[in-house]
């Protein structure tokens, strides 16, 4: 990723009286899709508002697309799109009219605004319903209209605040694949927030984890999901079979524990660490016991583990 | 790439995402676009059919008497208009105030109530400029509302051959006074609408401030004039935009006669209070939009 970062912050801090919304946040965001994860109140929306120049930080600096947030807020807002978390659509206007108007408010001429709105509404998947007043829209359609207005002026960066909020599973998947397309196919950098970690695992290249206004971790999604060296084994049968396998493996020097219907095996000791040794052992043990192997796979970490690690540290 | 996830079976051509590399307008052009859109919305243009009824019914009601006056003047050949330009606006003040009260929420409540203000503030126009442009839209709309019957009266006066230079002076004075009045009315109704976000409350609040208050102030003026408390009568006029308007018109000889003449240092006080009122409303509006925007 040889390109300069899209967003950089240095010691960014925002205090509302005694409430510390952000504390000393230093982070860099590159191109592609970046997930911003945190529980409600972790400071995600505050960070976005500061980066848009809508809130003044208590301390620290930040640059968005090379512009200083303190002095060049207007330049930033010209080339950035924003999809807020809450409802922000007037009910008596059609999505078509609204997106055209918002494109013009971003500085596009009348005909360019109409053309781009039609394009963008098609990309987000609002068809005939775009001509109806938005008051009658479902949550999924409203989220699409909100996303369309954020993209109307062809920004270089979009902030998407909880775009999957309130969506059913199918609409959620649609929205997530759309987010991924924006980052890759459209070539627009995305900073997307969510309090659901699993969602961001699917779509983001990079994840920033905030907890109580503090940076917990910032790294490529792959690093979060790095293989831990543990293995997961599942055999045909009930818990009785699972436990038989586990006990037999423990006798052979592997540390096992039950996880659901599966046996989780901690990274094997040095004598079994060489390529395939643990796999062979598991296969042989299962065969000796006459158990049918259903699954044997490396265990991957989940983003949730980052929080568990964080809690352990604190 | 999950390219086809969202496309429907009926879509044949997918051009893919196209970037925009055309001209991006500056803040001035964006502000002008917002002004024009706001002005159209006050009259219900570009909005639903239903929203055009109120402004145009009020406009028709305020134009109708002017048409009758013009008819009478042209047919009977009077040597002067039975009502001066400035006084015509004063006589139809109920309609002007209703127009301001009913249409201010369109510009000042909707964006705040539906939170679309956040989308505006995430765009190049600063919040303070946004609030000021909204106010200019309403001011110009109100001014047009008052200027239409004024221009009709002037056309009637010209048709019936009244003295041109007298009429031009009078009509120009009226237009200037109407502009000042429009600034005050737009400021008050706008500020009230931006604070009380429910349309009903906003309308009632503006009616109280513009119509009821003007009635009370006028009554106080009449009573104190009757009791020979002249300075009380003139001072009371400072407390409503309508009495400020008629007081300044009286002092400027623009065709309105107050019960107690506004003279001496009073005209200056009237103008100062009017300007302070406008400035106060604008500061309030800017503060209000800034506060909402940072939430």
Coordinates of C-alpha atoms in Angstrom, one line a residue:
Chain A
X1 CA 0.0 0.0 0.0
X2 CA 2.4 2.6 -1.2
X3 CA -0.2 5.4 -1.3
X4 CA -0.3 8.0 1.5
X5 CA -2.8 7.3 4.2
X6 CA -6.3 8.7 3.7
X7 CA -6.8 9.7 7.3
X8 CA -4.1 10.3 10.0
X9 CA -4.8 11.3 13.5
X10 CA -2.2 12.2 16.2
X11 CA -3.2 12.3 19.8
X12 CA -6.8 13.1 19.0
X13 CA -8.8 13.8 22.1
X14 CA -12.4 14.9 22.7
X15 CA -13.8 15.5 26.2
X16 CA -17.3 16.6 27.0
X17 CA -16.8 17.9 30.5
X18 CA -16.2 14.7 32.5
X19 CA -17.1 12.4 29.6
X20 CA -14.0 11.3 27.7
X21 CA -15.3 10.4 24.2
X22 CA -11.9 10.0 22.7
X23 CA -8.5 9.8 24.4
X24 CA -5.2 10.3 22.7
X25 CA -6.1 8.5 19.4
X26 CA -3.3 8.0 17.0
X27 CA -4.1 6.0 14.0
X28 CA -3.7 5.9 10.2
X29 CA -6.4 4.8 7.7
X30 CA -5.4 3.7 4.2
X31 CA -7.4 3.1 1.0
X32 CA -10.0 0.3 0.8
X33 CA -12.5 -0.5 3.5
X34 CA -11.6 0.2 7.1
X35 CA -13.8 -1.1 9.8
X36 CA -14.2 1.0 13.0
X37 CA -15.4 -1.3 15.7
X38 CA -16.5 -0.5 19.2
X39 CA -19.4 -0.9 21.5
X40 CA -22.0 1.9 21.6
X41 CA -20.4 5.0 23.1
X42 CA -16.9 3.8 22.2
X43 CA -16.3 7.1 20.3
X44 CA -16.9 6.0 16.7
X45 CA -19.4 8.7 15.8
X46 CA -17.5 11.3 17.7
X47 CA -14.4 10.4 15.6
X48 CA -16.3 10.8 12.4
X49 CA -17.8 14.1 13.4
X50 CA -14.3 15.4 14.3
X51 CA -12.9 14.2 11.0
X52 CA -15.7 16.0 9.1
X53 CA -14.9 19.2 11.0
X54 CA -18.3 19.3 12.7
X55 CA -16.8 18.9 16.2
X56 CA -13.7 20.6 17.5
X57 CA -11.3 18.2 19.2
X58 CA -10.2 19.0 22.7
X59 CA -6.6 18.2 21.7
X60 CA -4.5 16.6 19.0
X61 CA -4.4 16.9 15.2
X62 CA -5.9 15.0 12.3
X63 CA -5.6 15.1 8.5
X64 CA -8.2 13.8 6.0
X65 CA -7.0 13.4 2.4
X66 CA -4.1 15.7 3.2
X67 CA -6.3 18.5 4.6
X68 CA -6.0 19.7 8.2
X69 CA -9.3 19.2 10.0
X70 CA -8.8 22.4 11.9
X71 CA -8.4 24.9 9.0
X72 CA -9.6 23.0 5.9
X73 CA -12.9 21.5 7.0
X74 CA -14.6 22.9 4.0
X75 CA -12.1 21.3 1.6
X76 CA -12.6 18.0 3.4
X77 CA -16.4 18.2 3.2
X78 CA -16.2 18.9 -0.5
X79 CA -14.6 15.5 -1.2
X80 CA -16.0 13.3 1.6
X81 CA -19.4 11.6 1.9
X82 CA -21.2 11.0 5.1
X83 CA -23.9 8.5 5.9
X84 CA -25.1 9.2 9.5
X85 CA -26.3 6.6 11.9
X86 CA -29.7 8.0 12.6
X87 CA -32.6 8.8 10.4
X88 CA -32.0 12.0 8.4
X89 CA -34.4 11.8 5.4
X90 CA -37.3 14.2 5.0
X91 CA -40.4 12.0 4.5
X92 CA -42.2 14.2 2.0
X93 CA -39.5 14.2 -0.7
X94 CA -38.6 11.4 -3.2
X95 CA -35.2 9.8 -3.0
X96 CA -34.6 11.0 -6.6
X97 CA -35.3 14.6 -5.8
X98 CA -33.4 14.5 -2.5
X99 CA -30.2 12.9 -3.9
X100 CA -30.2 15.5 -6.7
X101 CA -30.5 18.3 -4.2
X102 CA -27.8 16.9 -2.0
X103 CA -25.5 16.5 -5.0
X104 CA -26.0 20.1 -5.8
X105 CA -25.3 21.1 -2.2
X106 CA -21.9 19.4 -2.7
X107 CA -21.2 21.6 -5.7
X108 CA -22.4 19.7 -8.7
X109 CA -24.2 21.5 -11.5
X110 CA -27.9 20.8 -12.2
X111 CA -27.4 18.3 -15.0
X112 CA -24.4 16.6 -13.5
X113 CA -26.3 16.2 -10.3
X114 CA -29.2 14.5 -12.0
X115 CA -27.0 12.2 -14.0
X116 CA -25.0 11.1 -11.0
X117 CA -28.0 10.7 -8.8
X118 CA -29.6 8.3 -11.3
X119 CA -26.3 6.4 -11.5
X120 CA -25.8 6.2 -7.7
X121 CA -29.4 5.2 -7.0
X122 CA -29.0 2.4 -9.5
X123 CA -25.8 1.2 -7.8
X124 CA -27.4 1.2 -4.3
X125 CA -30.4 -0.7 -5.7
X126 CA -33.3 1.8 -5.5
X127 CA -35.3 1.3 -8.7
X128 CA -38.9 2.5 -9.2
X129 CA -39.3 3.3 -5.6
X130 CA -36.9 6.2 -5.9
X131 CA -39.8 8.4 -7.2
X132 CA -42.0 7.8 -4.1
X133 CA -41.8 10.0 -1.0
X134 CA -39.2 8.5 1.4
X135 CA -41.6 8.5 4.3
X136 CA -43.1 5.3 3.0
X137 CA -39.7 3.5 2.7
X138 CA -38.7 0.4 4.6
X139 CA -35.6 0.6 6.8
X140 CA -33.5 -1.1 4.0
X141 CA -34.7 1.4 1.4
X142 CA -33.9 4.3 3.8
X143 CA -30.4 3.0 4.4
X144 CA -29.9 2.8 0.6
X145 CA -31.2 6.3 0.1
X146 CA -28.8 7.6 2.9
X147 CA -25.9 5.8 1.2
X148 CA -26.9 7.2 -2.2
X149 CA -26.7 10.8 -0.9
X150 CA -23.3 10.1 0.6
X151 CA -22.0 8.9 -2.8
X152 CA -23.8 11.4 -5.0
X153 CA -20.9 13.8 -5.5
X154 CA -18.3 11.0 -6.1
X155 CA -16.3 11.5 -2.9
X156 CA -12.8 10.2 -2.4
X157 CA -13.7 8.9 1.0
X158 CA -17.0 8.0 2.7
X159 CA -17.9 7.7 6.4
X160 CA -20.6 5.1 6.9
X161 CA -21.9 5.2 10.4
X162 CA -23.6 1.9 11.2
X163 CA -25.0 1.2 7.7
X164 CA -26.4 -2.2 8.7
X165 CA -28.4 -0.8 11.7
X166 CA -31.9 -2.2 11.8
X167 CA -31.6 -4.3 8.6
X168 CA -32.7 -7.9 8.4
X169 CA -30.1 -10.6 7.5
X170 CA -30.7 -10.5 3.8
X171 CA -30.6 -6.7 3.6
X172 CA -27.5 -6.7 5.9
X173 CA -25.6 -8.9 3.4
X174 CA -26.7 -6.7 0.5
X175 CA -25.4 -3.7 2.4
X176 CA -22.2 -5.3 3.3
X177 CA -21.4 -6.4 -0.2
X178 CA -22.2 -2.9 -1.4
X179 CA -19.8 -1.5 1.2
X180 CA -17.1 -3.9 -0.1
X181 CA -17.9 -2.8 -3.7
X182 CA -17.5 0.8 -2.8
X183 CA -14.1 0.2 -1.4
X184 CA -12.8 -2.0 -4.2
X185 CA -14.7 -1.5 -7.5
X186 CA -15.7 2.1 -7.0
X187 CA -12.2 3.0 -5.7
X188 CA -13.6 5.1 -2.8
X189 CA -12.0 4.7 0.6
X190 CA -14.5 3.7 3.2
X191 CA -14.5 4.1 7.0
X192 CA -17.4 2.0 8.2
X193 CA -18.5 1.6 11.8
X194 CA -20.3 -1.2 13.4
X195 CA -20.7 -2.6 16.9
X196 CA -21.0 -6.1 15.3
X197 CA -17.5 -7.4 14.8
X198 CA -18.5 -10.4 12.6
X199 CA -19.8 -8.0 9.9
X200 CA -16.6 -6.1 9.5
X201 CA -14.6 -9.4 9.4
X202 CA -16.3 -10.0 6.1
X203 CA -15.8 -6.8 4.3
X204 CA -12.9 -4.7 5.7
X205 CA -9.3 -4.8 4.8
X206 CA -8.2 -3.1 8.0
X207 CA -9.9 -2.9 11.4
X208 CA -9.6 -0.3 14.1
X209 CA -11.0 -1.3 17.5
X210 CA -12.0 1.5 19.9
X211 CA -13.0 0.8 23.5
X212 CA -14.2 3.6 25.7
X213 CA -12.5 6.2 23.5
X214 CA -9.2 4.4 23.6
X215 CA -7.5 2.7 20.6
X216 CA -7.5 -1.0 21.4
X217 CA -5.9 -2.2 18.2
X218 CA -5.4 -1.2 14.6
X219 CA -4.2 -3.7 12.0
X220 CA -5.1 -5.5 8.8
X221 CA -8.1 -7.8 9.1
X222 CA -5.9 -10.8 8.2
X223 CA -3.8 -10.2 11.3
X224 CA -6.9 -10.3 13.5
X225 CA -8.0 -13.6 12.0
X226 CA -4.5 -15.0 12.0
X227 CA -4.3 -18.8 12.5
X228 CA -3.6 -19.5 16.0
X229 CA -2.1 -23.0 15.5
X230 CA -5.0 -24.6 17.2
X231 CA -7.1 -27.3 15.6
X232 CA -10.8 -28.1 15.7
X233 CA -11.9 -31.7 15.3
X234 CA -15.4 -33.0 15.0
X235 CA -16.5 -36.7 14.9
X236 CA -19.7 -38.4 14.1
X237 CA -21.8 -39.0 17.1
X238 CA -22.8 -37.3 20.4
X239 CA -20.9 -35.8 23.2
X240 CA -19.9 -39.2 24.4
X241 CA -17.9 -39.8 21.2
X242 CA -16.5 -36.3 21.4
X243 CA -15.2 -36.9 24.9
X244 CA -13.7 -40.3 24.0
X245 CA -11.7 -38.7 21.3
X246 CA -10.6 -35.9 23.5
X247 CA -9.5 -38.2 26.3
X248 CA -7.6 -40.4 23.9
X249 CA -5.8 -37.4 22.3
X250 CA -4.9 -36.0 25.8
X251 CA -3.2 -39.4 26.5
X252 CA -1.1 -38.8 23.4
X253 CA 0.2 -35.5 24.7
X254 CA -2.2 -32.9 23.1
X255 CA -4.1 -30.4 25.2
X256 CA -7.8 -30.7 24.4
X257 CA -11.0 -29.1 25.5
X258 CA -14.6 -29.4 24.4
X259 CA -16.0 -26.6 22.3
X260 CA -19.6 -27.2 21.3
X261 CA -19.8 -30.4 19.4
X262 CA -16.1 -30.2 18.6
X263 CA -12.8 -30.8 20.3
X264 CA -10.5 -27.8 20.3
X265 CA -6.8 -28.7 20.4
X266 CA -4.3 -26.2 21.6
X267 CA -1.1 -25.7 19.5
X268 CA 0.7 -29.1 19.6
X269 CA 3.8 -29.5 21.7
X270 CA 7.2 -29.3 20.0
X271 CA 7.5 -33.0 19.2
X272 CA 4.3 -32.9 17.3
X273 CA 4.7 -29.4 15.8
X274 CA 6.3 -30.5 12.5
X275 CA 4.1 -30.4 9.4
X276 CA 1.1 -32.7 9.5
X277 CA 2.2 -34.7 12.6
X278 CA -0.7 -33.6 14.7
X279 CA -3.1 -34.2 11.8
X280 CA -1.8 -37.7 11.4
X281 CA -2.0 -38.4 15.1
X282 CA -5.7 -37.3 15.2
X283 CA -6.5 -39.4 12.2
X284 CA -4.9 -42.5 13.7
X285 CA -6.5 -42.0 17.1
X286 CA -9.9 -41.6 15.5
X287 CA -9.3 -44.8 13.4
X288 CA -8.2 -46.7 16.6
X289 CA -11.4 -45.7 18.4
X290 CA -13.5 -46.4 15.3
X291 CA -14.8 -42.8 15.2
X292 CA -15.9 -41.2 11.9
X293 CA -14.0 -37.9 11.4
X294 CA -16.3 -35.2 10.2
X295 CA -14.1 -32.2 10.3
X296 CA -10.5 -31.3 11.0
X297 CA -9.6 -27.7 10.5
X298 CA -7.3 -25.0 11.8
X299 CA -9.0 -22.8 14.4
X300 CA -9.1 -19.1 13.5
X301 CA -9.4 -16.2 15.8
X302 CA -12.4 -13.9 15.7
X303 CA -12.5 -10.2 16.2
X304 CA -14.3 -10.8 19.4
X305 CA -11.1 -12.3 20.8
X306 CA -9.5 -8.8 20.5
X307 CA -11.9 -7.5 23.1
X308 CA -11.3 -10.5 25.3
X309 CA -7.6 -9.9 25.1
X310 CA -8.2 -6.2 25.8
X311 CA -10.2 -7.0 28.8
X312 CA -7.5 -9.4 30.1
X313 CA -5.0 -6.6 29.6
X314 CA -7.0 -4.1 31.5
Chain B
X1 CA -16.0 -9.5 -6.7
X2 CA -19.7 -9.9 -5.9
X3 CA -20.6 -7.6 -8.8
X4 CA -24.0 -9.1 -9.6
X5 CA -25.3 -9.4 -6.0
X6 CA -27.4 -6.3 -6.2
X7 CA -28.2 -6.0 -9.8
X8 CA -31.7 -7.2 -10.8
X9 CA -32.4 -9.8 -13.4
X10 CA -33.9 -7.2 -15.7
X11 CA -30.8 -5.0 -15.9
X12 CA -28.8 -5.8 -19.0
X13 CA -26.3 -3.0 -19.2
X14 CA -24.1 -2.4 -16.1
X15 CA -21.8 0.4 -17.0
X16 CA -20.0 0.0 -13.7
X17 CA -19.2 2.9 -11.4
X18 CA -18.3 6.1 -13.2
X19 CA -16.3 8.8 -11.5
X20 CA -17.2 12.4 -11.8
X21 CA -14.4 14.6 -13.1
X22 CA -16.4 17.7 -14.0
X23 CA -16.4 21.1 -12.3
X24 CA -17.2 21.3 -8.6
X25 CA -18.8 24.7 -7.8
X26 CA -17.6 27.0 -5.1
X27 CA -19.4 28.0 -1.9
X28 CA -21.0 31.0 -3.6
X29 CA -22.7 28.9 -6.2
X30 CA -23.9 26.3 -3.7
X31 CA -25.3 29.1 -1.5
X32 CA -27.1 30.6 -4.5
X33 CA -28.6 27.1 -5.3
X34 CA -29.8 26.7 -1.7
X35 CA -31.3 30.2 -1.8
X36 CA -33.2 29.6 -5.0
X37 CA -34.5 26.2 -3.8
X38 CA -35.5 27.7 -0.5
X39 CA -37.4 30.6 -2.2
X40 CA -39.2 28.1 -4.4
X41 CA -40.1 25.9 -1.4
X42 CA -41.7 28.9 0.4
X43 CA -44.2 29.1 -2.3
X44 CA -44.6 25.3 -2.5
X45 CA -42.8 25.1 -5.8
X46 CA -40.9 21.8 -6.2
X47 CA -43.0 20.4 -3.3
X48 CA -46.3 18.5 -3.2
X49 CA -49.4 20.0 -4.7
X50 CA -51.0 20.4 -1.3
X51 CA -48.1 22.6 -0.1
X52 CA -48.8 25.2 -2.8
X53 CA -52.4 25.9 -1.6
X54 CA -51.6 28.0 1.5
X55 CA -49.0 30.4 0.1
X56 CA -51.0 31.1 -3.1
X57 CA -54.4 31.5 -1.4
X58 CA -52.7 34.1 0.9
X59 CA -51.1 35.8 -2.0
X60 CA -54.4 35.9 -3.9
X61 CA -56.1 37.4 -0.8
X62 CA -53.5 40.1 -0.5
X63 CA -53.6 40.9 -4.2
X64 CA -57.4 41.0 -4.5
X65 CA -58.0 44.4 -2.7
X66 CA -55.2 45.9 -4.8
X67 CA -57.0 44.8 -8.0
X68 CA -60.2 46.4 -6.7
X69 CA -58.5 49.6 -5.8
X70 CA -56.8 49.7 -9.3
X71 CA -60.2 49.1 -10.9
X72 CA -61.8 51.9 -8.9
X73 CA -59.0 54.4 -9.6
X74 CA -58.9 53.6 -13.3
X75 CA -62.6 53.7 -13.8
X76 CA -63.5 56.7 -11.7
X77 CA -60.4 58.8 -12.4
X78 CA -59.5 59.6 -8.8
X79 CA -56.6 62.1 -8.5
X80 CA -54.8 59.9 -5.9
X81 CA -54.7 56.3 -4.7
X82 CA -57.2 55.8 -1.8
X83 CA -54.5 54.0 0.1
X84 CA -50.7 54.6 0.0
X85 CA -48.3 51.9 -1.0
X86 CA -46.8 51.5 2.5
X87 CA -50.2 51.7 4.1
X88 CA -51.6 48.9 1.9
X89 CA -49.0 46.5 3.4
X90 CA -49.9 47.8 6.8
X91 CA -53.6 47.2 6.2
X92 CA -52.9 43.6 4.9
X93 CA -50.6 42.8 7.8
X94 CA -52.7 39.9 8.9
X95 CA -52.1 38.2 5.6
X96 CA -48.3 39.0 5.6
X97 CA -47.9 37.7 9.1
X98 CA -49.8 34.5 8.3
X99 CA -47.7 34.0 5.3
X100 CA -44.5 34.3 7.4
X101 CA -45.9 32.1 10.2
X102 CA -47.1 29.4 7.9
X103 CA -44.1 29.2 5.6
X104 CA -41.2 29.8 8.0
X105 CA -41.4 26.1 9.2
X106 CA -40.8 24.9 5.7
X107 CA -37.3 26.5 5.8
X108 CA -36.4 26.3 9.4
X109 CA -38.2 23.4 11.0
X110 CA -38.0 20.6 8.5
X111 CA -34.2 20.1 8.3
X112 CA -33.9 20.2 12.0
X113 CA -36.8 18.0 12.8
X114 CA -35.9 15.3 10.3
X115 CA -32.2 15.8 11.0
X116 CA -31.3 16.3 7.4
X117 CA -29.4 19.3 8.7
X118 CA -26.6 16.8 9.4
X119 CA -26.3 16.0 5.7
X120 CA -26.1 19.7 4.9
X121 CA -23.5 20.4 7.5
X122 CA -21.4 17.4 6.2
X123 CA -21.2 19.4 2.9
X124 CA -19.0 22.4 2.0
X125 CA -21.5 25.2 3.2
X126 CA -20.7 26.1 6.8
X127 CA -23.6 26.0 9.3
X128 CA -23.7 29.7 9.8
X129 CA -24.0 30.4 6.0
X130 CA -26.7 27.8 5.8
X131 CA -28.8 29.6 8.4
X132 CA -28.2 33.0 6.8
X133 CA -29.1 31.7 3.3
X134 CA -32.4 30.2 4.7
X135 CA -33.2 33.6 6.2
X136 CA -32.4 35.4 2.9
X137 CA -34.8 33.0 1.1
X138 CA -37.6 33.7 3.5
X139 CA -36.9 37.5 3.5
X140 CA -37.0 37.7 -0.3
X141 CA -40.2 35.5 -0.3
X142 CA -41.9 37.9 2.1
X143 CA -40.7 40.9 0.3
X144 CA -42.1 39.5 -3.0
X145 CA -45.3 38.8 -1.2
X146 CA -45.6 42.4 -0.2
X147 CA -44.2 43.8 -3.5
X148 CA -46.7 42.1 -5.8
X149 CA -49.7 44.1 -4.7
X150 CA -47.5 47.2 -4.4
X151 CA -46.5 46.9 -8.0
X152 CA -50.1 46.3 -9.1
X153 CA -51.1 49.5 -7.3
X154 CA -48.3 51.4 -9.0
X155 CA -49.4 50.0 -12.4
X156 CA -52.9 51.2 -11.7
X157 CA -51.6 54.6 -10.7
X158 CA -49.6 54.9 -13.9
X159 CA -52.6 53.8 -16.0
X160 CA -54.9 56.4 -14.5
X161 CA -52.3 59.1 -15.2
X162 CA -51.3 60.1 -11.7
X163 CA -48.2 62.2 -11.2
X164 CA -45.2 60.0 -12.1
X165 CA -42.5 61.4 -9.9
X166 CA -44.7 61.5 -6.8
X167 CA -45.7 57.9 -7.3
X168 CA -42.2 56.7 -8.0
X169 CA -40.9 58.3 -4.8
X170 CA -43.7 56.8 -2.8
X171 CA -43.4 53.3 -4.3
X172 CA -39.6 53.3 -3.8
X173 CA -40.0 54.3 -0.1
X174 CA -42.6 51.6 0.3
X175 CA -40.3 48.9 -1.3
X176 CA -37.4 49.9 1.0
X177 CA -39.7 49.8 4.1
X178 CA -41.1 46.4 3.0
X179 CA -37.6 45.0 2.7
X180 CA -36.8 46.1 6.3
X181 CA -40.1 44.6 7.4
X182 CA -39.4 41.4 5.6
X183 CA -36.0 41.1 7.3
X184 CA -37.6 41.5 10.7
X185 CA -40.6 39.1 10.0
X186 CA -38.3 36.4 8.5
X187 CA -35.9 36.7 11.5
X188 CA -38.6 36.3 14.1
X189 CA -40.7 33.6 12.4
X190 CA -37.5 31.8 11.4
X191 CA -36.0 31.8 14.9
X192 CA -39.3 30.6 16.4
X193 CA -39.6 27.8 13.8
X194 CA -36.0 26.7 14.3
X195 CA -36.7 26.3 18.1
X196 CA -40.1 24.8 18.1
X197 CA -39.7 22.0 15.6
X198 CA -43.4 20.8 15.5
X199 CA -45.0 22.7 12.7
X200 CA -48.1 23.5 14.7
X201 CA -46.2 25.0 17.6
X202 CA -44.0 27.0 15.3
X203 CA -47.1 28.5 13.5
X204 CA -48.8 29.3 16.7
X205 CA -45.6 30.8 18.2
X206 CA -45.1 33.0 15.1
X207 CA -48.8 34.1 15.1
X208 CA -48.4 35.1 18.8
X209 CA -45.2 37.0 18.1
X210 CA -46.3 38.7 14.9
X211 CA -50.1 39.1 15.0
X212 CA -51.1 39.1 18.7
X213 CA -48.2 41.1 19.9
X214 CA -48.8 43.7 17.1
X215 CA -52.4 43.9 18.2
X216 CA -51.5 44.5 21.9
X217 CA -48.9 47.1 21.0
X218 CA -51.3 48.9 18.7
X219 CA -53.9 48.9 21.5
X220 CA -51.4 50.3 24.1
X221 CA -50.4 53.0 21.6
X222 CA -54.0 54.0 21.0
X223 CA -54.9 54.0 24.7
X224 CA -51.8 56.0 25.7
X225 CA -52.4 58.5 22.8
X226 CA -56.0 58.9 24.0
X227 CA -54.6 59.6 27.5
X228 CA -52.2 62.2 26.1
X229 CA -49.2 60.1 27.1
X230 CA -47.6 60.7 23.7
X231 CA -44.1 59.5 24.5
X232 CA -45.5 56.2 26.0
X233 CA -47.5 55.8 22.8
X234 CA -44.4 56.2 20.6
X235 CA -42.2 54.1 22.9
X236 CA -44.7 51.3 22.8
X237 CA -44.2 51.2 19.0
X238 CA -40.7 49.8 19.5
X239 CA -42.0 46.5 20.7
X240 CA -43.5 45.0 17.5
X241 CA -42.1 44.8 14.0
X242 CA -45.3 46.1 12.5
X243 CA -45.4 49.2 14.7
X244 CA -41.7 49.7 13.9
X245 CA -42.6 49.6 10.3
X246 CA -45.5 52.0 10.5
X247 CA -43.5 54.3 12.8
X248 CA -40.6 54.6 10.4
X249 CA -43.0 55.0 7.5
X250 CA -44.7 57.9 9.5
X251 CA -41.3 59.6 10.2
X252 CA -40.2 59.1 6.6
X253 CA -43.4 60.5 5.2
X254 CA -44.1 57.3 3.3
X255 CA -47.9 57.4 3.6
X256 CA -48.7 56.1 7.0
X257 CA -49.9 58.5 9.7
X258 CA -49.5 57.3 13.3
X259 CA -51.7 58.6 16.1
X260 CA -48.7 60.3 17.6
X261 CA -46.1 61.5 15.1
X262 CA -42.8 59.8 15.4
X263 CA -40.3 62.7 15.4
X264 CA -37.3 64.1 17.2
X265 CA -34.9 61.3 18.2
X266 CA -37.6 58.6 17.8
X267 CA -37.1 57.8 14.2
X268 CA -33.4 57.0 14.9
X269 CA -34.5 54.8 17.8
X270 CA -37.0 53.0 15.6
X271 CA -34.4 52.3 12.9
X272 CA -31.9 51.1 15.5
X273 CA -34.3 48.8 17.2
X274 CA -35.4 47.4 13.9
X275 CA -31.7 46.7 12.9
X276 CA -30.9 45.3 16.4
X277 CA -33.9 43.0 16.1
X278 CA -32.8 41.7 12.8
X279 CA -29.2 41.2 14.1
X280 CA -30.4 39.5 17.2
X281 CA -32.6 37.0 15.2
X282 CA -29.7 36.2 12.9
X283 CA -27.3 35.6 15.8
X284 CA -29.9 33.3 17.3
X285 CA -30.4 31.4 14.1
X286 CA -26.7 30.9 13.6
X287 CA -26.2 29.7 17.2
X288 CA -29.2 27.4 16.9
X289 CA -28.0 25.7 13.6
X290 CA -24.4 25.4 15.0
X291 CA -25.7 23.8 18.1
X292 CA -27.9 21.3 16.3
X293 CA -25.1 20.5 13.8
X294 CA -22.6 19.5 16.4
X295 CA -24.9 17.0 18.1

